[in-house]
Amino acid sequence: NAGVTQTPKFRVLKTGQSMTLLCAQDMNHEYMYWYRQDPGMGLRLIHYSVGEGTTAKGEVPDGYNVSRLKKQNFLLGLESAAPSQTSVYFCASSYMWSTDTQYFGPGTRLTVL
Amino acid sequence: AQTVTQSQPEMSVQEAETVTLSCTYDTSENNYYLFWYKQPPSRQMILVIRQEAYKQQNATENRFSVNFQKAAKSFSLKISDSQLGDTAMYFCALGAGANNLFFGTGTRLTVIP
């Protein structure tokens, strides 16, 4: 039981490049989330999904897109990376609502030059 | 709107001593949950303790306990018999209403040998 895994762990992009972050969970959770963590700001929700085939915007969705084609996977895409997207990205999942415990992946450190 | 405030950016404690981390929150929801997450240098977010707002009894998990004051909207974390492995960032989080966890800005705790 791996829990929540994220690929890759580190990435460096140039401004304007695109990339996709992959999150996978093996706990059969319905809900999945993408957060970003910036110094002194805690975690902020980018997008989330309440089930396979669904996505919704969180607090800071601009510049990101997501897809949930399979229940166990949640992808975060950056179409045209900007330096302001330099951050640590966390994926999380939970069985039900946000009032349920969320389980986090190990994070991806992304640097945009 | 939901907000979470952690007013102590940094704290330190001697090994084997007790320390209390503060958190205040605001929400208009009646049904909500409160969490403390730990983020060690490895970056992995780990759930420490969880409290349901409808329960008056304070949650405890081994050396970790909370002081939940619902009327004051306060949710502090007490760590007893502090250990070197407790050195980490600690985040208070509120789960209420929408599909989101609202995080505080964190408290960096250092356990001194």
mmCIF file of C-alpha atoms in Angstrom:
data_model
loop_
_atom_site.group_PDB
_atom_site.id
_atom_site.type_symbol
_atom_site.label_atom_id
_atom_site.label_comp_id
_atom_site.label_asym_id
_atom_site.label_seq_id
_atom_site.Cartn_x
_atom_site.Cartn_y
_atom_site.Cartn_z
ATOM 1 C CA ASN A 1 0.000 0.000 0.000
ATOM 2 C CA ALA A 2 1.948 3.022 -1.296
ATOM 3 C CA GLY A 3 -0.630 5.653 -0.277
ATOM 4 C CA VAL A 4 -0.252 8.806 -2.371
ATOM 5 C CA THR A 5 2.660 9.059 -4.780
ATOM 6 C CA GLN A 6 3.797 11.960 -6.953
ATOM 7 C CA THR A 7 5.934 12.080 -10.083
ATOM 8 C CA PRO A 8 8.419 13.731 -10.501
ATOM 9 C CA LYS A 9 9.968 14.806 -7.181
ATOM 10 C CA PHE A 10 11.936 17.688 -8.683
ATOM 11 C CA ARG A 11 11.733 19.600 -11.944
ATOM 12 C CA VAL A 12 13.281 22.705 -13.458
ATOM 13 C CA LEU A 13 11.490 24.433 -16.331
ATOM 14 C CA LYS A 14 12.172 27.455 -18.464
ATOM 15 C CA THR A 15 9.518 30.139 -18.773
ATOM 16 C CA GLY A 16 6.933 29.115 -21.351
ATOM 17 C CA GLN A 17 7.574 25.379 -21.155
ATOM 18 C CA SER A 18 4.822 22.953 -20.269
ATOM 19 C CA MET A 19 4.729 19.945 -17.987
ATOM 20 C CA THR A 20 2.401 17.541 -16.217
ATOM 21 C CA LEU A 21 2.594 16.415 -12.608
ATOM 22 C CA LEU A 22 1.166 12.987 -11.878
ATOM 23 C CA CYS A 23 -0.521 11.981 -8.645
ATOM 24 C CA ALA A 24 -1.596 8.423 -7.901
ATOM 25 C CA GLN A 25 -3.385 6.932 -4.903
ATOM 26 C CA ASP A 26 -4.152 3.317 -4.095
ATOM 27 C CA MET A 27 -6.640 3.885 -1.252
ATOM 28 C CA ASN A 28 -9.744 3.987 -3.452
ATOM 29 C CA HIS A 29 -10.410 7.583 -2.389
ATOM 30 C CA GLU A 30 -13.054 9.603 -4.178
ATOM 31 C CA TYR A 31 -11.599 13.034 -3.499
ATOM 32 C CA MET A 32 -8.248 14.275 -4.767
ATOM 33 C CA TYR A 33 -6.590 17.661 -4.443
ATOM 34 C CA TRP A 34 -3.662 19.678 -5.731
ATOM 35 C CA TYR A 35 -2.075 22.263 -3.422
ATOM 36 C CA ARG A 36 0.861 24.583 -3.744
ATOM 37 C CA GLN A 37 3.057 25.573 -0.839
ATOM 38 C CA ASP A 38 4.921 28.865 -0.863
ATOM 39 C CA PRO A 39 7.135 30.248 1.908
ATOM 40 C CA GLY A 40 5.155 31.894 4.696
ATOM 41 C CA MET A 41 1.787 31.135 3.073
ATOM 42 C CA GLY A 42 0.841 27.614 4.087
ATOM 43 C CA LEU A 43 -0.877 25.401 1.518
ATOM 44 C CA ARG A 44 -3.353 26.742 -0.988
ATOM 45 C CA LEU A 45 -5.767 24.674 -3.047
ATOM 46 C CA ILE A 46 -5.303 24.832 -6.819
ATOM 47 C CA HIS A 47 -7.890 22.335 -8.120
ATOM 48 C CA TYR A 48 -9.724 19.374 -6.755
ATOM 49 C CA SER A 49 -11.825 16.427 -7.905
ATOM 50 C CA VAL A 50 -14.800 14.800 -6.216
ATOM 51 C CA GLY A 51 -14.683 11.685 -8.372
ATOM 52 C CA GLU A 52 -13.557 10.156 -11.645
ATOM 53 C CA GLY A 53 -14.220 12.481 -14.562
ATOM 54 C CA THR A 54 -14.838 15.568 -12.391
ATOM 55 C CA THR A 55 -12.679 18.582 -11.615
ATOM 56 C CA ALA A 56 -13.276 21.931 -9.937
ATOM 57 C CA LYS A 57 -11.342 25.111 -9.213
ATOM 58 C CA GLY A 58 -9.843 25.852 -5.864
ATOM 59 C CA GLU A 59 -8.409 29.044 -4.418
ATOM 60 C CA VAL A 60 -5.584 29.644 -6.943
ATOM 61 C CA PRO A 61 -6.482 27.887 -10.240
ATOM 62 C CA ASP A 62 -5.089 30.349 -12.799
ATOM 63 C CA GLY A 63 -2.355 28.949 -15.037
ATOM 64 C CA TYR A 64 -3.144 25.311 -14.189
ATOM 65 C CA ASN A 65 -5.346 22.606 -15.660
ATOM 66 C CA VAL A 66 -6.239 19.215 -14.250
ATOM 67 C CA SER A 67 -7.733 15.927 -15.364
ATOM 68 C CA ARG A 68 -9.078 12.876 -13.557
ATOM 69 C CA LEU A 69 -9.615 10.232 -16.207
ATOM 70 C CA LYS A 70 -9.112 7.390 -13.740
ATOM 71 C CA LYS A 71 -10.179 7.321 -10.114
ATOM 72 C CA GLN A 72 -6.671 6.627 -8.869
ATOM 73 C CA ASN A 73 -4.904 9.353 -10.873
ATOM 74 C CA PHE A 74 -5.058 13.134 -10.770
ATOM 75 C CA LEU A 75 -2.931 15.127 -13.214
ATOM 76 C CA LEU A 76 -1.862 18.749 -12.857
ATOM 77 C CA GLY A 77 -0.752 20.553 -16.005
ATOM 78 C CA LEU A 78 1.106 23.775 -16.588
ATOM 79 C CA GLU A 79 0.638 24.860 -20.202
ATOM 80 C CA SER A 80 3.040 27.816 -20.178
ATOM 81 C CA ALA A 81 5.117 27.929 -17.012
ATOM 82 C CA ALA A 82 5.868 31.263 -15.331
ATOM 83 C CA PRO A 83 8.382 32.102 -12.573
ATOM 84 C CA SER A 84 5.420 32.782 -10.240
ATOM 85 C CA GLN A 85 4.643 29.063 -10.431
ATOM 86 C CA THR A 86 7.890 28.174 -8.703
ATOM 87 C CA SER A 87 6.623 26.309 -5.668
ATOM 88 C CA VAL A 88 6.276 22.963 -3.960
ATOM 89 C CA TYR A 89 3.223 21.077 -5.179
ATOM 90 C CA PHE A 90 1.360 18.576 -3.036
ATOM 91 C CA CYS A 91 -1.278 16.112 -4.047
ATOM 92 C CA ALA A 92 -3.710 14.763 -1.471
ATOM 93 C CA SER A 93 -6.659 12.414 -1.345
ATOM 94 C CA SER A 94 -9.513 11.699 1.025
ATOM 95 C CA TYR A 95 -12.354 9.217 1.200
ATOM 96 C CA MET A 96 -15.061 11.819 1.292
ATOM 97 C CA TRP A 97 -15.372 15.501 2.094
ATOM 98 C CA SER A 98 -12.604 17.875 3.113
ATOM 99 C CA THR A 99 -13.801 17.208 6.645
ATOM 100 C CA ASP A 100 -12.328 13.758 6.241
ATOM 101 C CA THR A 101 -8.604 13.245 6.802
ATOM 102 C CA GLN A 102 -6.520 14.078 3.764
ATOM 103 C CA TYR A 103 -3.477 11.977 2.953
ATOM 104 C CA PHE A 104 -0.625 13.767 1.230
ATOM 105 C CA GLY A 105 1.995 12.791 -1.290
ATOM 106 C CA PRO A 106 5.674 13.645 -0.783
ATOM 107 C CA GLY A 107 5.540 16.794 -2.900
ATOM 108 C CA THR A 108 7.152 18.028 -6.116
ATOM 109 C CA ARG A 109 9.579 20.931 -6.057
ATOM 110 C CA LEU A 110 9.179 22.922 -9.265
ATOM 111 C CA THR A 111 11.473 25.756 -10.280
ATOM 112 C CA VAL A 112 10.629 27.954 -13.254
ATOM 113 C CA LEU A 113 13.546 30.009 -14.553
ATOM 114 C CA ALA B 1 -15.144 32.820 4.679
ATOM 115 C CA GLN B 2 -12.855 30.447 6.497
ATOM 116 C CA THR B 3 -9.587 31.590 8.009
ATOM 117 C CA VAL B 4 -6.898 29.953 10.100
ATOM 118 C CA THR B 5 -4.330 31.943 12.048
ATOM 119 C CA GLN B 6 -1.128 30.673 13.600
ATOM 120 C CA SER B 7 0.510 33.581 15.393
ATOM 121 C CA GLN B 8 3.762 31.834 16.370
ATOM 122 C CA PRO B 9 6.096 31.566 13.356
ATOM 123 C CA GLU B 10 8.780 29.798 15.367
ATOM 124 C CA MET B 11 9.044 28.042 18.705
ATOM 125 C CA SER B 12 11.601 25.945 20.494
ATOM 126 C CA VAL B 13 11.431 23.483 23.361
ATOM 127 C CA GLN B 14 13.914 21.455 25.332
ATOM 128 C CA GLU B 15 13.831 17.723 24.804
ATOM 129 C CA ALA B 16 11.410 15.991 27.228
ATOM 130 C CA GLU B 17 9.588 19.255 27.971
ATOM 131 C CA THR B 18 6.056 20.267 26.973
ATOM 132 C CA VAL B 19 5.169 22.835 24.346
ATOM 133 C CA THR B 20 1.871 24.296 23.147
ATOM 134 C CA LEU B 21 1.269 25.589 19.630
ATOM 135 C CA SER B 22 -1.580 28.053 19.126
ATOM 136 C CA CYS B 23 -4.204 28.217 16.409
ATOM 137 C CA THR B 24 -7.338 30.292 16.002
ATOM 138 C CA TYR B 25 -9.884 29.948 13.249
ATOM 139 C CA ASP B 26 -13.041 31.468 11.914
ATOM 140 C CA THR B 27 -15.919 29.806 10.119
ATOM 141 C CA SER B 28 -19.657 30.238 9.824
ATOM 142 C CA GLU B 29 -20.196 26.503 9.328
ATOM 143 C CA ASN B 30 -21.738 24.429 12.104
ATOM 144 C CA ASN B 31 -20.142 21.181 10.991
ATOM 145 C CA TYR B 32 -16.400 21.338 10.645
ATOM 146 C CA TYR B 33 -13.220 19.522 11.537
ATOM 147 C CA LEU B 34 -9.857 20.745 12.726
ATOM 148 C CA PHE B 35 -6.498 19.171 12.050
ATOM 149 C CA TRP B 36 -2.879 19.483 12.984
ATOM 150 C CA TYR B 37 -0.433 18.357 10.336
ATOM 151 C CA LYS B 38 3.292 17.919 10.792
ATOM 152 C CA GLN B 39 5.804 18.594 8.026
ATOM 153 C CA PRO B 40 9.319 17.384 8.884
ATOM 154 C CA PRO B 41 12.358 18.290 6.768
ATOM 155 C CA SER B 42 11.457 15.408 4.457
ATOM 156 C CA ARG B 43 8.521 17.608 3.374
ATOM 157 C CA GLN B 44 5.942 14.854 3.829
ATOM 158 C CA MET B 45 2.700 16.159 5.376
ATOM 159 C CA ILE B 46 1.654 13.855 8.200
ATOM 160 C CA LEU B 47 -1.590 14.014 10.146
ATOM 161 C CA VAL B 48 -0.937 14.474 13.855
ATOM 162 C CA ILE B 49 -4.428 14.788 15.276
ATOM 163 C CA ARG B 50 -8.015 15.447 14.232
ATOM 164 C CA GLN B 51 -10.934 17.009 16.117
ATOM 165 C CA GLU B 52 -14.604 16.986 15.189
ATOM 166 C CA ALA B 53 -16.265 20.269 16.144
ATOM 167 C CA TYR B 54 -19.392 18.548 17.471
ATOM 168 C CA LYS B 55 -17.351 16.607 20.017
ATOM 169 C CA GLN B 56 -16.686 18.404 23.265
ATOM 170 C CA GLN B 57 -13.996 15.983 24.350
ATOM 171 C CA ASN B 58 -10.499 17.014 23.318
ATOM 172 C CA ALA B 59 -8.719 14.608 20.987
ATOM 173 C CA THR B 60 -5.523 12.891 22.114
ATOM 174 C CA GLU B 61 -2.966 10.779 20.289
ATOM 175 C CA ASN B 62 -0.214 9.471 22.528
ATOM 176 C CA ARG B 63 1.975 12.492 23.393
ATOM 177 C CA PHE B 64 -0.187 14.875 21.353
ATOM 178 C CA SER B 65 -3.367 16.464 22.638
ATOM 179 C CA VAL B 66 -5.491 19.441 21.731
ATOM 180 C CA ASN B 67 -7.281 22.118 23.687
ATOM 181 C CA PHE B 68 -10.406 22.827 21.644
ATOM 182 C CA GLN B 69 -12.294 25.930 22.760
ATOM 183 C CA LYS B 70 -15.236 26.165 20.381
ATOM 184 C CA ALA B 71 -16.679 29.433 21.645
ATOM 185 C CA ALA B 72 -13.294 31.119 21.429
ATOM 186 C CA LYS B 73 -12.540 29.403 18.094
ATOM 187 C CA SER B 74 -9.228 28.226 19.426
ATOM 188 C CA PHE B 75 -7.489 24.919 18.708
ATOM 189 C CA SER B 76 -4.082 24.550 20.329
ATOM 190 C CA LEU B 77 -1.758 21.552 20.131
ATOM 191 C CA LYS B 78 0.142 20.316 23.169
ATOM 192 C CA ILE B 79 3.165 18.107 22.699
ATOM 193 C CA SER B 80 4.298 16.355 25.851
ATOM 194 C CA ASP B 81 7.714 14.777 26.442
ATOM 195 C CA SER B 82 9.080 16.446 23.300
ATOM 196 C CA GLN B 83 11.422 14.343 21.195
ATOM 197 C CA LEU B 84 14.019 15.312 18.601
ATOM 198 C CA GLY B 85 11.821 13.753 15.937
ATOM 199 C CA ASP B 86 9.129 16.304 16.709
ATOM 200 C CA THR B 87 11.234 18.989 15.030
ATOM 201 C CA ALA B 88 9.093 20.096 12.083
ATOM 202 C CA MET B 89 6.683 22.669 10.715
ATOM 203 C CA TYR B 90 3.240 22.286 12.221
ATOM 204 C CA PHE B 91 0.170 23.396 10.314
ATOM 205 C CA CYS B 92 -3.281 23.922 11.720
ATOM 206 C CA ALA B 93 -6.055 23.286 9.204
ATOM 207 C CA LEU B 94 -9.817 23.742 9.052
ATOM 208 C CA GLY B 95 -12.132 21.570 6.990
ATOM 209 C CA ALA B 96 -15.526 23.211 6.578
ATOM 210 C CA GLY B 97 -18.177 23.611 3.926
ATOM 211 C CA ALA B 98 -16.589 23.477 0.491
ATOM 212 C CA ASN B 99 -14.194 20.781 -0.637
ATOM 213 C CA ASN B 100 -11.162 22.461 0.811
ATOM 214 C CA LEU B 101 -8.813 22.471 3.734
ATOM 215 C CA PHE B 102 -7.811 25.931 4.914
ATOM 216 C CA PHE B 103 -4.313 26.000 6.287
ATOM 217 C CA GLY B 104 -2.561 28.363 8.635
ATOM 218 C CA THR B 105 0.888 29.671 7.810
ATOM 219 C CA GLY B 106 2.602 27.192 10.106
ATOM 220 C CA THR B 107 4.769 27.159 13.212
ATOM 221 C CA ARG B 108 8.344 25.957 12.973
ATOM 222 C CA LEU B 109 9.114 23.897 16.073
ATOM 223 C CA THR B 110 12.678 23.050 17.056
ATOM 224 C CA VAL B 111 13.360 20.516 19.780
ATOM 225 C CA ILE B 112 16.672 21.265 21.476
ATOM 226 C CA PRO B 113 18.701 18.341 22.825
#
